[in-house]
Amino acid sequence: MKLLKERIQKDGTVKEGNVLKVDQFLNHQMDIELLNEIGKEFKRRFADKKIEKILTIESSGIGIACIAAQYFHVPVVFAKKSQSVNLDGESFITKIESFTHKRTYDVIVSKKYLKKGEHILIIDDFMANGCAVNGLLDILETAGAVVEGVGIVIEKGFQDGGKMIRERGIQVESLAIVDGMDAEKGTVTFREA
Ligand code: 5GP
């Protein structure tokens, strides 16, 4: 998505440890006009899919998923990160390792909001090693939901997440795929569409 790549080049910054900061328009301040274009693009890429609900993970995925949901006309459910999970049998639970915070979270979704046979699109801001998306896929598998695809705003193509999930036969649509970053020079290179 050209608009997104241009914005990353203009306002993204590269940090040590393969972290791309996009706080200026996505992860802290949010550019709603850009998010609208992102939402439309996800709708275009998953136009032929039956999607009944969008699943994301707090916190950065929520705003993106909500705006996209207006084009799909479906509700959004976000998985909650929690440090003390109450194993009451009323929630689906999985563990996710955080790429940016280098720690593991329990992640939960109430069984009230994910039902067997529901058709789900996963949306998130970034894909790196695929831990976040894998955790959400685990939850969907336990719930018996149907995974229609994964929509990612920025995939870091030099990490393995996207490849791993595509190899499972899941449609992954990333609006910008970064193939390389250089923290010293501050440069970002994209995979050609
Ligand atoms: P994964 O679970 O695929 O390893 O990492 C994805 C999650 O880590 C995303 O939900 C995102 O919040 C965070 N993340 C991973 N890489 C980056 C990055 O380069 N920049 C930012 N801002 N977040 C990242």
CSV table of C-alpha atoms and ligand atoms in Angstrom, one decimal:
chain,number,residue,atom,x,y,z
A,1,MET,CA,0.0,0.0,0.0
A,2,LYS,CA,1.8,3.0,-1.4
A,3,LEU,CA,0.4,5.6,1.0
A,4,LEU,CA,1.4,3.6,4.0
A,5,LYS,CA,4.9,2.9,2.7
A,6,GLU,CA,5.4,6.6,2.1
A,7,ARG,CA,4.3,7.4,5.6
A,8,ILE,CA,6.6,4.9,7.1
A,9,GLN,CA,9.5,6.5,5.1
A,10,LYS,CA,8.5,9.9,6.2
A,11,ASP,CA,7.6,9.4,9.9
A,12,GLY,CA,8.9,6.0,11.0
A,13,THR,CA,12.1,5.6,12.9
A,14,VAL,CA,14.3,2.6,13.2
A,15,LYS,CA,15.5,1.6,16.7
A,16,GLU,CA,18.2,-0.9,17.7
A,17,GLY,CA,16.9,-4.4,18.0
A,18,ASN,CA,14.9,-4.4,14.8
A,19,VAL,CA,12.2,-2.2,16.1
A,20,LEU,CA,10.4,0.2,13.8
A,21,LYS,CA,8.7,3.0,15.7
A,22,VAL,CA,5.6,4.4,14.1
A,23,ASP,CA,4.2,6.3,17.1
A,24,GLN,CA,3.6,9.4,14.9
A,25,PHE,CA,0.7,7.9,13.0
A,26,LEU,CA,-0.1,4.4,14.3
A,27,ASN,CA,1.0,3.4,17.8
A,28,HIS,CA,0.6,6.5,19.9
A,29,GLN,CA,-0.8,9.4,17.8
A,30,MET,CA,-3.2,7.9,15.3
A,31,ASP,CA,-3.8,9.3,11.8
A,32,ILE,CA,-7.5,8.4,11.3
A,33,GLU,CA,-7.5,9.3,7.6
A,34,LEU,CA,-4.7,6.9,7.1
A,35,LEU,CA,-6.4,4.3,9.2
A,36,ASN,CA,-9.5,4.7,7.1
A,37,GLU,CA,-7.5,3.9,4.0
A,38,ILE,CA,-6.0,0.9,5.8
A,39,GLY,CA,-9.5,-0.3,6.7
A,40,LYS,CA,-10.7,0.0,3.1
A,41,GLU,CA,-7.6,-1.9,1.8
A,42,PHE,CA,-8.2,-4.8,4.2
A,43,LYS,CA,-11.8,-4.9,3.0
A,44,ARG,CA,-10.6,-5.0,-0.6
A,45,ARG,CA,-8.1,-7.8,0.1
A,46,PHE,CA,-10.6,-9.9,2.0
A,47,ALA,CA,-13.6,-9.0,-0.2
A,48,ASP,CA,-14.4,-12.6,-1.2
A,49,LYS,CA,-14.3,-13.9,2.4
A,50,LYS,CA,-17.2,-14.4,4.7
A,51,ILE,CA,-16.2,-12.4,7.8
A,52,GLU,CA,-18.5,-12.3,10.8
A,53,LYS,CA,-16.1,-10.8,13.4
A,54,ILE,CA,-12.6,-9.3,13.7
A,55,LEU,CA,-10.3,-10.5,16.4
A,56,THR,CA,-7.3,-8.4,17.5
A,57,ILE,CA,-5.1,-8.0,20.6
A,58,GLU,CA,-4.8,-5.0,23.0
A,59,SER,CA,-3.7,-2.4,22.8
A,60,SER,CA,-2.3,-1.3,19.4
A,61,GLY,CA,-4.6,-3.5,17.3
A,62,ILE,CA,-7.8,-2.1,18.7
A,63,GLY,CA,-8.0,1.2,16.9
A,64,ILE,CA,-7.0,-0.4,13.6
A,65,ALA,CA,-9.5,-3.2,14.0
A,66,CYS,CA,-12.3,-0.8,14.9
A,67,ILE,CA,-11.9,1.3,11.8
A,68,ALA,CA,-11.5,-1.7,9.6
A,69,ALA,CA,-14.7,-3.1,11.1
A,70,GLN,CA,-16.7,-0.2,9.8
A,71,TYR,CA,-16.0,-1.5,6.3
A,72,PHE,CA,-16.8,-5.1,7.1
A,73,HIS,CA,-19.9,-4.2,9.2
A,74,VAL,CA,-18.9,-6.6,11.9
A,75,PRO,CA,-18.0,-6.4,15.7
A,76,VAL,CA,-14.5,-6.4,17.0
A,77,VAL,CA,-13.3,-8.6,19.9
A,78,PHE,CA,-9.9,-7.9,21.4
A,79,ALA,CA,-7.9,-10.4,23.4
A,80,LYS,CA,-6.9,-9.0,26.7
A,81,LYS,CA,-3.4,-9.3,28.1
A,82,SER,CA,-3.4,-10.3,31.7
A,83,GLN,CA,-0.9,-11.2,34.4
A,84,SER,CA,-3.2,-13.2,36.7
A,85,VAL,CA,-5.6,-15.4,34.8
A,86,ASN,CA,-8.6,-16.8,36.6
A,87,LEU,CA,-9.1,-20.3,35.3
A,88,ASP,CA,-12.8,-20.3,35.6
A,89,GLY,CA,-13.5,-22.1,32.4
A,90,GLU,CA,-15.3,-19.1,31.0
A,91,SER,CA,-12.4,-17.8,28.9
A,92,PHE,CA,-10.1,-19.1,26.2
A,93,ILE,CA,-6.5,-18.6,27.3
A,94,THR,CA,-3.1,-18.7,25.7
A,95,LYS,CA,0.4,-17.5,26.3
A,96,ILE,CA,2.0,-14.9,24.0
A,97,GLU,CA,5.6,-13.8,24.1
A,98,SER,CA,5.9,-10.1,23.5
A,99,PHE,CA,8.5,-9.1,20.9
A,100,THR,CA,8.8,-5.5,22.1
A,101,HIS,CA,8.7,-6.1,25.8
A,102,LYS,CA,10.5,-9.5,25.8
A,103,ARG,CA,8.2,-11.1,28.3
A,104,THR,CA,5.3,-13.6,28.2
A,105,TYR,CA,1.7,-12.7,28.8
A,106,ASP,CA,-1.5,-14.7,29.4
A,107,VAL,CA,-4.0,-13.6,26.8
A,108,ILE,CA,-7.7,-14.2,27.3
A,109,VAL,CA,-11.0,-14.0,25.3
A,110,SER,CA,-14.3,-14.6,26.9
A,111,LYS,CA,-16.2,-17.7,25.6
A,112,LYS,CA,-19.2,-15.4,25.3
A,113,TYR,CA,-17.7,-13.6,22.3
A,114,LEU,CA,-16.2,-16.4,20.3
A,115,LYS,CA,-18.4,-19.2,19.1
A,116,LYS,CA,-17.8,-22.4,17.3
A,117,GLY,CA,-18.2,-22.0,13.5
A,118,GLU,CA,-17.8,-18.2,13.5
A,119,HIS,CA,-15.8,-16.8,10.6
A,120,ILE,CA,-13.0,-14.6,11.9
A,121,LEU,CA,-10.5,-12.2,10.5
A,122,ILE,CA,-7.5,-11.4,12.7
A,123,ILE,CA,-6.1,-7.9,12.5
A,124,ASP,CA,-2.9,-6.5,14.1
A,125,ASP,CA,-0.5,-3.6,13.7
A,126,PHE,CA,2.8,-5.6,13.3
A,127,MET,CA,3.9,-9.1,12.6
A,128,ALA,CA,7.5,-10.0,13.6
A,129,ASN,CA,8.0,-13.6,14.9
A,130,GLY,CA,4.3,-14.3,14.7
A,131,CYS,CA,3.8,-14.9,18.4
A,132,ALA,CA,0.8,-12.6,18.8
A,133,VAL,CA,-0.9,-14.0,15.7
A,134,ASN,CA,-0.1,-17.6,16.7
A,135,GLY,CA,-1.6,-17.0,20.1
A,136,LEU,CA,-4.8,-15.7,18.5
A,137,LEU,CA,-4.9,-18.7,16.1
A,138,ASP,CA,-4.6,-21.0,19.1
A,139,ILE,CA,-7.6,-19.4,20.7
A,140,LEU,CA,-9.6,-19.6,17.5
A,141,GLU,CA,-8.7,-23.3,17.1
A,142,THR,CA,-9.8,-24.0,20.7
A,143,ALA,CA,-13.0,-22.1,20.1
A,144,GLY,CA,-13.7,-24.1,16.8
A,145,ALA,CA,-13.9,-20.8,14.9
A,146,VAL,CA,-13.1,-20.6,11.1
A,147,VAL,CA,-10.0,-18.5,10.3
A,148,GLU,CA,-10.7,-16.5,7.2
A,149,GLY,CA,-7.3,-14.6,7.2
A,150,VAL,CA,-4.9,-12.4,8.9
A,151,GLY,CA,-4.5,-8.7,8.1
A,152,ILE,CA,-1.3,-7.0,9.2
A,153,VAL,CA,-0.4,-3.3,8.8
A,154,ILE,CA,3.4,-3.7,8.8
A,155,GLU,CA,5.1,-7.1,8.5
A,156,LYS,CA,8.8,-7.4,9.1
A,157,GLY,CA,9.5,-9.8,6.3
A,158,PHE,CA,13.0,-10.6,7.6
A,159,GLN,CA,11.5,-12.2,10.7
A,160,ASP,CA,9.7,-15.6,10.4
A,161,GLY,CA,6.1,-14.9,11.5
A,162,GLY,CA,4.5,-14.2,8.1
A,163,LYS,CA,6.2,-17.2,6.4
A,164,MET,CA,5.3,-19.6,9.1
A,165,ILE,CA,1.6,-18.6,9.1
A,166,ARG,CA,1.3,-18.6,5.3
A,167,GLU,CA,2.8,-22.1,5.3
A,168,ARG,CA,-0.1,-23.2,7.4
A,169,GLY,CA,-2.3,-22.2,4.4
A,170,ILE,CA,-3.7,-19.1,6.0
A,171,GLN,CA,-4.2,-16.0,3.9
A,172,VAL,CA,-1.9,-13.3,5.3
A,173,GLU,CA,-2.3,-9.8,3.9
A,174,SER,CA,0.3,-7.3,5.0
A,175,LEU,CA,-0.1,-3.8,3.7
A,176,ALA,CA,3.7,-3.0,4.0
A,177,ILE,CA,6.4,-5.7,4.1
A,178,VAL,CA,9.7,-4.4,5.4
A,179,ASP,CA,12.6,-6.4,4.1
A,180,GLY,CA,15.4,-4.5,5.9
A,181,MET,CA,16.1,-1.8,8.4
A,182,ASP,CA,19.2,0.0,9.3
A,183,ALA,CA,19.2,1.7,12.7
A,184,GLU,CA,22.4,3.6,12.1
A,185,LYS,CA,21.4,5.1,8.7
A,186,GLY,CA,17.7,5.2,9.7
A,187,THR,CA,16.7,3.5,6.4
A,188,VAL,CA,13.8,1.1,5.7
A,189,THR,CA,13.5,-1.0,2.6
A,190,PHE,CA,10.3,-2.6,1.4
A,191,ARG,CA,9.5,-5.8,-0.5
A,192,GLU,CA,8.1,-5.0,-3.9
A,193,ALA,CA,4.4,-5.8,-4.3
B,1,5GP,P1,5.3,-11.0,17.0
B,1,5GP,O1,4.3,-11.5,18.1
B,1,5GP,O2,4.8,-11.2,15.6
B,1,5GP,O3,6.7,-11.4,17.3
B,1,5GP,O4,5.3,-9.4,17.2
B,1,5GP,C1,4.1,-8.7,16.9
B,1,5GP,C2,3.7,-7.8,18.1
B,1,5GP,O5,4.9,-7.1,18.6
B,1,5GP,C3,2.8,-6.7,17.5
B,1,5GP,O6,1.6,-6.8,18.1
B,1,5GP,C4,3.5,-5.4,17.9
B,1,5GP,O7,2.7,-4.8,18.9
B,1,5GP,C5,4.8,-5.7,18.4
B,1,5GP,N1,5.9,-5.4,17.5
B,1,5GP,C6,6.8,-6.3,16.9
B,1,5GP,N2,7.7,-5.7,16.1
B,1,5GP,C7,7.5,-4.4,16.2
B,1,5GP,C8,8.1,-3.2,15.7
B,1,5GP,O8,9.1,-3.3,15.0
B,1,5GP,N3,7.6,-2.1,16.0
B,1,5GP,C9,6.5,-1.9,16.8
B,1,5GP,N4,6.0,-0.7,17.1
B,1,5GP,N5,5.9,-3.0,17.4
B,1,5GP,C10,6.3,-4.2,17.1
